[in-house]
PDB file of C-alpha atoms in Angstrom:
ATOM      1  CA  MET A1364      93.528 107.101  91.972  1.00 46.00           C
ATOM      2  CA  SER A1365      93.036 104.512  89.154  1.00 47.00           C
ATOM      3  CA  GLN A1366      96.200 103.968  87.219  1.00 46.00           C
ATOM      4  CA  THR A1367      96.149 103.287  83.419  1.00 48.00           C
ATOM      5  CA  LYS A1368      99.693 101.564  83.626  1.00 60.00           C
ATOM      6  CA  LYS A1369      99.779  97.821  84.079  1.00 72.00           C
ATOM      7  CA  PHE A1370     101.464  96.742  87.233  1.00 82.00           C
ATOM      8  CA  ILE A1371     102.281  93.259  88.402  1.00 85.00           C
ATOM      9  CA  LEU A1372     100.941  94.143  91.890  1.00 86.00           C
ATOM     10  CA  THR A1373      98.405  96.769  92.891  1.00 86.00           C
ATOM     11  CA  LEU A1374      96.707  97.706  96.291  1.00 89.00           C
ATOM     12  CA  GLU A1375      94.569 100.602  96.128  1.00 90.00           C
ATOM     13  CA  GLU A1376      93.219 102.315  99.582  1.00 93.00           C
ATOM     14  CA  VAL A1377      93.154  98.859 101.255  1.00 92.00           C
ATOM     15  CA  ASN A1378      92.055  98.575 104.925  1.00 93.00           C
ATOM     16  CA  LYS A1379      92.082  95.650 107.351  1.00 93.00           C
ATOM     17  CA  SER A1380      91.128  95.616 110.958  1.00 93.00           C
ATOM     18  CA  PHE A1381      91.378  92.758 113.451  1.00 89.00           C
ATOM     19  CA  GLU A1382      89.088  92.911 116.386  1.00 87.00           C
ATOM     20  CA  GLY A1383      89.173  96.726 116.395  1.00 86.00           C
ATOM     21  CA  PHE A1384      92.927  97.104 115.700  1.00 89.00           C
ATOM     22  CA  LYS A1385      93.622  98.592 112.102  1.00 92.00           C
ATOM     23  CA  ALA A1386      96.396  96.673 110.778  1.00 93.00           C
ATOM     24  CA  ILE A1387      96.194  98.275 107.319  1.00 94.00           C
ATOM     25  CA  SER A1388      94.926 101.812 106.788  1.00 94.00           C
ATOM     26  CA  ASN A1389      94.216 103.118 103.261  1.00 93.00           C
ATOM     27  CA  LEU A1390      97.363 101.405 101.904  1.00 93.00           C
ATOM     28  CA  THR A1391      97.863 102.243  98.365  1.00 94.00           C
ATOM     29  CA  PHE A1392     100.969 100.321  96.595  1.00 93.00           C
ATOM     30  CA  TYR A1393     101.970  99.824  92.993  1.00 92.00           C
ATOM     31  CA  MET A1394     104.813  97.576  91.717  1.00 91.00           C
ATOM     32  CA  ASP A1395     106.232  97.392  88.374  1.00 91.00           C
ATOM     33  CA  ASP A1396     106.717  94.111  86.299  1.00 89.00           C
ATOM     34  CA  GLY A1397     110.134  92.688  86.986  1.00 91.00           C
ATOM     35  CA  GLU A1398     110.917  95.196  90.095  1.00 93.00           C
ATOM     36  CA  LEU A1399     112.757  94.162  93.040  1.00 94.00           C
ATOM     37  CA  ARG A1400     111.067  96.172  95.954  1.00 95.00           C
ATOM     38  CA  VAL A1401     112.158  96.108  99.759  1.00 95.00           C
ATOM     39  CA  ILE A1402     109.471  96.687 102.295  1.00 95.00           C
ATOM     40  CA  ILE A1403     110.829  98.040 105.671  1.00 93.00           C
ATOM     41  CA  GLY A1404     109.133  99.537 108.825  1.00 90.00           C
ATOM     42  CA  PRO A1405     109.166  98.964 112.642  1.00 87.00           C
ATOM     43  CA  ASN A1406     107.438  96.042 114.504  1.00 86.00           C
ATOM     44  CA  GLY A1407     103.615  96.665 114.016  1.00 87.00           C
ATOM     45  CA  ALA A1408     104.034  98.544 110.970  1.00 91.00           C
ATOM     46  CA  GLY A1409     101.762  96.147 108.970  1.00 91.00           C
ATOM     47  CA  LYS A1410     104.392  94.312 106.779  1.00 92.00           C
ATOM     48  CA  SER A1411     103.122  90.751 107.836  1.00 89.00           C
ATOM     49  CA  SER A1412      99.411  91.859 107.301  1.00 91.00           C
ATOM     50  CA  MET A1413     100.434  93.399 104.009  1.00 91.00           C
ATOM     51  CA  MET A1414     101.783  89.965 102.733  1.00 88.00           C
ATOM     52  CA  ASP A1415      98.806  88.104 104.104  1.00 87.00           C
ATOM     53  CA  LEU A1416      96.485  90.420 101.963  1.00 86.00           C
ATOM     54  CA  ILE A1417      98.851  89.903  98.945  1.00 83.00           C
ATOM     55  CA  THR A1418      98.683  86.077  99.209  1.00 77.00           C
ATOM     56  CA  GLY A1419      95.087  86.047  99.884  1.00 76.00           C
ATOM     57  CA  ARG A1420      95.532  84.598 103.406  1.00 80.00           C
ATOM     58  CA  THR A1421      93.329  87.333 104.640  1.00 83.00           C
ATOM     59  CA  LYS A1422      90.820  89.421 102.824  1.00 85.00           C
ATOM     60  CA  PRO A1423      90.726  93.187 103.054  1.00 88.00           C
ATOM     61  CA  ASP A1424      87.822  94.978 104.586  1.00 91.00           C
ATOM     62  CA  SER A1425      87.705  97.362 101.787  1.00 91.00           C
ATOM     63  CA  GLY A1426      89.776  98.635  98.601  1.00 88.00           C
ATOM     64  CA  LYS A1427      91.052  97.039  95.725  1.00 81.00           C
ATOM     65  CA  HIS A1428      93.681  94.234  95.537  1.00 73.00           C
ATOM     66  CA  THR A1429      94.781  92.478  92.331  1.00 56.00           C
ATOM     67  CA  VAL A1430      97.577  89.948  91.348  1.00 40.00           C
ATOM     68  CA  PHE A1431      98.047  89.358  87.890  1.00 32.00           C
ATOM     69  CA  GLU A1432      99.236  85.573  88.658  1.00 28.00           C
ATOM     70  CA  ASN A1433      98.737  83.331  91.586  1.00 29.00           C
ATOM     71  CA  VAL A1434     101.831  83.970  93.456  1.00 31.00           C
ATOM     72  CA  TRP A1435     102.647  80.413  94.735  1.00 30.00           C
ATOM     73  CA  LEU A1436     100.846  78.304  92.216  1.00 33.00           C
ATOM     74  CA  SER A1437     102.031  79.790  88.750  1.00 33.00           C
ATOM     75  CA  LEU A1438     102.589  76.549  87.319  1.00 37.00           C
ATOM     76  CA  GLU A1439     103.635  75.432  83.865  1.00 46.00           C
ATOM     77  CA  GLY A1440     101.684  72.079  83.356  1.00 47.00           C
ATOM     78  CA  SER A1441     100.209  69.801  85.750  1.00 43.00           C
ATOM     79  CA  ARG A1442     102.243  69.646  89.231  1.00 48.00           C
ATOM     80  CA  SER A1443      99.747  67.580  91.179  1.00 49.00           C
ATOM     81  CA  VAL A1444     101.497  65.228  93.822  1.00 45.00           C
ATOM     82  CA  TRP A1445     100.271  62.134  91.782  1.00 47.00           C
ATOM     83  CA  THR A1446     101.984  63.287  88.574  1.00 52.00           C
ATOM     84  CA  THR A1447     105.166  64.370  90.321  1.00 51.00           C
ATOM     85  CA  LEU A1448     105.509  61.132  92.190  1.00 47.00           C
ATOM     86  CA  PHE A1449     104.770  58.934  89.197  1.00 53.00           C
ATOM     87  CA  SER A1450     105.768  60.934  86.171  1.00 57.00           C
ATOM     88  CA  ARG A1451     109.027  60.010  84.619  1.00 64.00           C
ATOM     89  CA  VAL A1452     112.026  62.624  84.851  1.00 65.00           C
ATOM     90  CA  THR A1453     112.519  63.599  81.297  1.00 75.00           C
ATOM     91  CA  PRO A1454     115.782  64.962  80.160  1.00 80.00           C
ATOM     92  CA  GLU A1455     114.102  68.417  79.643  1.00 79.00           C
ATOM     93  CA  ARG A1456     112.845  68.234  83.363  1.00 74.00           C
ATOM     94  CA  ARG A1457     116.044  67.162  84.565  1.00 78.00           C
ATOM     95  CA  ASP A1458     117.868  70.073  82.754  1.00 83.00           C
ATOM     96  CA  ARG A1459     115.366  72.537  84.312  1.00 80.00           C
ATOM     97  CA  ILE A1460     115.952  70.966  87.849  1.00 82.00           C
ATOM     98  CA  TYR A1461     119.761  71.486  87.374  1.00 83.00           C
ATOM     99  CA  GLN A1462     119.407  74.880  85.962  1.00 85.00           C
ATOM    100  CA  VAL A1463     117.370  75.992  89.116  1.00 85.00           C
ATOM    101  CA  LEU A1464     119.839  74.342  91.439  1.00 87.00           C
ATOM    102  CA  LYS A1465     122.637  76.275  89.743  1.00 90.00           C
ATOM    103  CA  THR A1466     120.737  79.490  90.206  1.00 90.00           C
ATOM    104  CA  VAL A1467     120.584  79.085  93.726  1.00 89.00           C
ATOM    105  CA  ALA A1468     124.230  77.663  94.161  1.00 89.00           C
ATOM    106  CA  LEU A1469     123.167  74.061  95.150  1.00 88.00           C
ATOM    107  CA  ASP A1470     124.003  72.281  91.895  1.00 86.00           C
ATOM    108  CA  GLY A1471     126.882  70.673  93.607  1.00 86.00           C
ATOM    109  CA  LYS A1472     124.568  69.183  96.412  1.00 84.00           C
ATOM    110  CA  ALA A1473     121.668  67.725  94.171  1.00 82.00           C
ATOM    111  CA  ASP A1474     122.086  64.387  95.947  1.00 82.00           C
ATOM    112  CA  TRP A1475     122.208  65.705  99.599  1.00 84.00           C
ATOM    113  CA  LYS A1476     119.393  65.296 101.984  1.00 81.00           C
ATOM    114  CA  ALA A1477     117.764  68.643 102.543  1.00 82.00           C
ATOM    115  CA  GLY A1478     118.362  68.279 106.282  1.00 82.00           C
ATOM    116  CA  ALA A1479     122.028  68.228 105.779  1.00 86.00           C
ATOM    117  CA  LEU A1480     122.070  71.748 104.430  1.00 87.00           C
ATOM    118  CA  SER A1481     122.984  74.698 106.403  1.00 88.00           C
ATOM    119  CA  HIS A1482     120.304  77.251 107.313  1.00 89.00           C
ATOM    120  CA  GLY A1483     121.179  79.533 104.335  1.00 89.00           C
ATOM    121  CA  GLN A1484     121.242  76.726 102.078  1.00 90.00           C
ATOM    122  CA  LYS A1485     117.711  75.495 103.242  1.00 89.00           C
ATOM    123  CA  GLN A1486     116.555  79.136 102.433  1.00 88.00           C
ATOM    124  CA  TRP A1487     118.252  78.951  98.987  1.00 89.00           C
ATOM    125  CA  LEU A1488     116.432  75.545  98.413  1.00 86.00           C
ATOM    126  CA  GLU A1489     112.962  77.153  99.119  1.00 85.00           C
ATOM    127  CA  ILE A1490     113.594  79.959  96.809  1.00 87.00           C
ATOM    128  CA  GLY A1491     114.662  77.365  94.118  1.00 86.00           C
ATOM    129  CA  MET A1492     111.430  75.380  94.724  1.00 82.00           C
ATOM    130  CA  LEU A1493     109.431  78.545  94.062  1.00 82.00           C
ATOM    131  CA  LEU A1494     111.621  79.293  90.949  1.00 86.00           C
ATOM    132  CA  ALA A1495     110.846  75.929  89.613  1.00 82.00           C
ATOM    133  CA  LEU A1496     107.258  77.047  89.364  1.00 79.00           C
ATOM    134  CA  ASN A1497     108.240  79.848  87.143  1.00 82.00           C
ATOM    135  CA  PRO A1498     106.329  82.340  89.084  1.00 82.00           C
ATOM    136  CA  LYS A1499     105.607  85.982  88.059  1.00 85.00           C
ATOM    137  CA  LEU A1500     105.905  87.389  91.604  1.00 88.00           C
ATOM    138  CA  LEU A1501     107.975  86.206  94.490  1.00 89.00           C
ATOM    139  CA  LEU A1502     107.227  87.329  98.095  1.00 90.00           C
ATOM    140  CA  VAL A1503     110.295  86.944 100.388  1.00 91.00           C
ATOM    141  CA  ASP A1504     109.901  87.557 104.180  1.00 91.00           C
ATOM    142  CA  GLU A1505     113.245  88.197 106.146  1.00 91.00           C
ATOM    143  CA  PRO A1506     115.333  85.916 104.128  1.00 90.00           C
ATOM    144  CA  ALA A1507     118.500  87.134 105.729  1.00 89.00           C
ATOM    145  CA  ALA A1508     117.071  86.156 109.485  1.00 89.00           C
ATOM    146  CA  GLY A1509     119.644  83.596 111.022  1.00 90.00           C
ATOM    147  CA  MET A1510     122.174  83.618 108.278  1.00 91.00           C
ATOM    148  CA  THR A1511     125.911  83.925 108.410  1.00 92.00           C
ATOM    149  CA  ASP A1512     127.178  87.352 106.805  1.00 93.00           C
ATOM    150  CA  GLU A1513     128.598  85.368 103.836  1.00 94.00           C
ATOM    151  CA  GLU A1514     125.264  83.598 103.462  1.00 93.00           C
ATOM    152  CA  THR A1515     123.440  87.025 103.650  1.00 94.00           C
ATOM    153  CA  HIS A1516     125.647  88.496 101.174  1.00 95.00           C
ATOM    154  CA  LYS A1517     125.192  85.502  98.568  1.00 94.00           C
ATOM    155  CA  THR A1518     121.370  85.719  99.378  1.00 94.00           C
ATOM    156  CA  GLY A1519     121.578  89.294  98.192  1.00 95.00           C
ATOM    157  CA  GLU A1520     123.463  88.423  95.090  1.00 95.00           C
ATOM    158  CA  LEU A1521     120.786  85.681  94.287  1.00 94.00           C
ATOM    159  CA  LEU A1522     117.986  88.076  94.736  1.00 95.00           C
ATOM    160  CA  LEU A1523     119.712  90.502  92.572  1.00 96.00           C
ATOM    161  CA  SER A1524     120.163  87.858  89.773  1.00 94.00           C
ATOM    162  CA  LEU A1525     116.624  87.335  89.550  1.00 93.00           C
ATOM    163  CA  GLU A1526     115.584  90.961  89.225  1.00 92.00           C
ATOM    164  CA  GLY A1527     113.982  91.550  85.811  1.00 91.00           C
ATOM    165  CA  LYS A1528     113.113  87.882  85.365  1.00 90.00           C
ATOM    166  CA  HIS A1529     110.678  87.961  88.236  1.00 91.00           C
ATOM    167  CA  SER A1530     109.037  90.563  90.391  1.00 92.00           C
ATOM    168  CA  ILE A1531     110.248  90.391  93.913  1.00 93.00           C
ATOM    169  CA  VAL A1532     108.871  91.662  97.153  1.00 94.00           C
ATOM    170  CA  VAL A1533     111.395  91.469 100.074  1.00 95.00           C
ATOM    171  CA  ILE A1534     110.574  92.260 103.684  1.00 94.00           C
ATOM    172  CA  GLU A1535     113.555  92.843 105.628  1.00 93.00           C
ATOM    173  CA  HIS A1536     114.909  94.294 108.909  1.00 89.00           C
ATOM    174  CA  ASP A1537     118.641  93.984 108.360  1.00 91.00           C
ATOM    175  CA  MET A1538     119.598  97.307 106.754  1.00 90.00           C
ATOM    176  CA  THR A1539     123.049  96.244 105.601  1.00 93.00           C
ATOM    177  CA  PHE A1540     121.125  93.541 103.435  1.00 94.00           C
ATOM    178  CA  VAL A1541     118.603  96.153 102.360  1.00 94.00           C
ATOM    179  CA  ARG A1542     121.344  98.541 101.338  1.00 94.00           C
ATOM    180  CA  GLN A1543     122.804  95.551  99.072  1.00 96.00           C
ATOM    181  CA  ILE A1544     119.732  94.777  97.300  1.00 96.00           C
ATOM    182  CA  ALA A1545     117.418  97.849  97.421  1.00 94.00           C
ATOM    183  CA  ARG A1546     116.556  99.702  94.312  1.00 91.00           C
ATOM    184  CA  LYS A1547     113.428 101.167  95.681  1.00 94.00           C
ATOM    185  CA  VAL A1548     112.272 100.923  99.588  1.00 96.00           C
ATOM    186  CA  THR A1549     108.760 101.224 100.689  1.00 95.00           C
ATOM    187  CA  VAL A1550     108.490 102.160 104.559  1.00 94.00           C
ATOM    188  CA  LEU A1551     105.332 101.181 106.155  1.00 93.00           C
ATOM    189  CA  HIS A1552     104.039 102.767 109.594  1.00 93.00           C
ATOM    190  CA  GLN A1553     100.622 102.136 111.133  1.00 92.00           C
ATOM    191  CA  GLY A1554      99.662 100.039 108.191  1.00 93.00           C
ATOM    192  CA  THR A1555      99.999 102.613 105.625  1.00 94.00           C
ATOM    193  CA  VAL A1556     102.736 103.797 103.193  1.00 95.00           C
ATOM    194  CA  LEU A1557     104.936 106.454 105.008  1.00 94.00           C
ATOM    195  CA  CYS A1558     107.469 107.139 102.230  1.00 93.00           C
ATOM    196  CA  GLU A1559     109.213 105.548  99.427  1.00 95.00           C
ATOM    197  CA  GLY A1560     112.504 106.160  97.675  1.00 95.00           C
ATOM    198  CA  THR A1561     115.944 105.025  97.614  1.00 95.00           C
ATOM    199  CA  VAL A1562     117.805 103.738 101.038  1.00 93.00           C
ATOM    200  CA  ASP A1563     119.612 107.091 101.439  1.00 93.00           C
ATOM    201  CA  GLU A1564     116.335 108.970 100.680  1.00 94.00           C
ATOM    202  CA  VAL A1565     114.243 106.991 103.358  1.00 92.00           C
ATOM    203  CA  GLN A1566     117.021 106.964 105.919  1.00 89.00           C
ATOM    204  CA  ASN A1567     117.555 110.697 105.615  1.00 91.00           C
ATOM    205  CA  SER A1568     113.635 111.327 105.636  1.00 92.00           C
ATOM    206  CA  GLU A1569     112.478 113.263 108.732  1.00 90.00           C
ATOM    207  CA  LYS A1570     109.335 111.281 108.951  1.00 90.00           C
ATOM    208  CA  VAL A1571     111.268 107.921 108.945  1.00 89.00           C
ATOM    209  CA  MET A1572     113.542 109.307 111.702  1.00 88.00           C
ATOM    210  CA  GLU A1573     110.426 110.113 113.815  1.00 87.00           C
ATOM    211  CA  VAL A1574     108.955 106.613 113.557  1.00 82.00           C
ATOM    212  CA  TYR A1575     112.184 104.602 114.131  1.00 77.00           C
ATOM    213  CA  LEU A1576     114.022 107.038 116.594  1.00 67.00           C
ATOM    214  CA  GLY A1577     111.207 108.775 118.201  1.00 65.00           C
ATOM    215  CA  ARG A1578     112.479 112.249 117.459  1.00 55.00           C
ATOM    216  CA  LYS A1579     112.762 114.633 114.852  1.00 55.00           C
ATOM    217  CA  LYS A1580     115.975 114.886 112.676  1.00 50.00           C
ATOM    218  CA  LYS A1581     118.340 117.565 113.770  1.00 51.00           C
ATOM    219  CA  HIS A1582     119.373 120.304 111.478  1.00 48.00           C
TER     220      HIS A1582
END
């Protein structure tokens, strides 16, 4: 059904098959501007395929798919390699760089080589590089993977601090991390939306119990 409200991200009845395998099946998904949404689902649920459709890496076989701003290239002014290498770092640009570094808790490591950062810090640097582009929409794929508990918690705090300023889609398996950041969770199964709601609502859903545990919830 067509929506009159203006969403930052819209997928309507989207389908995608790969060599006969239906990765995405009549997927309908709406996301508000400034929202932080977490996508979960078992392996093979279609999470990566959904990401690829959003970014344009793959094209849908059918359905509508719009993103109001180019996700990765929402640039403010020219950002070509040539201009980046040979343009002078103005005081305004320097202030902006340090503002981003402070946001991702790396302002004290501005002079470090990126290779010397911890795994979690490298992840924050990647997020910072995206923030420097001032995108409308951030797509974050399993940010907690390989992180320590402390890094995972700090990553959650970082994403929550960006809520409202940016629209953020997070794909994640770590349910402790999901519980920390999630306002609304979308559960995918067999390439379509199984259910949506709060963490408690989706964890107590009988449909979700069947998908994850292979059995019906006991009453």
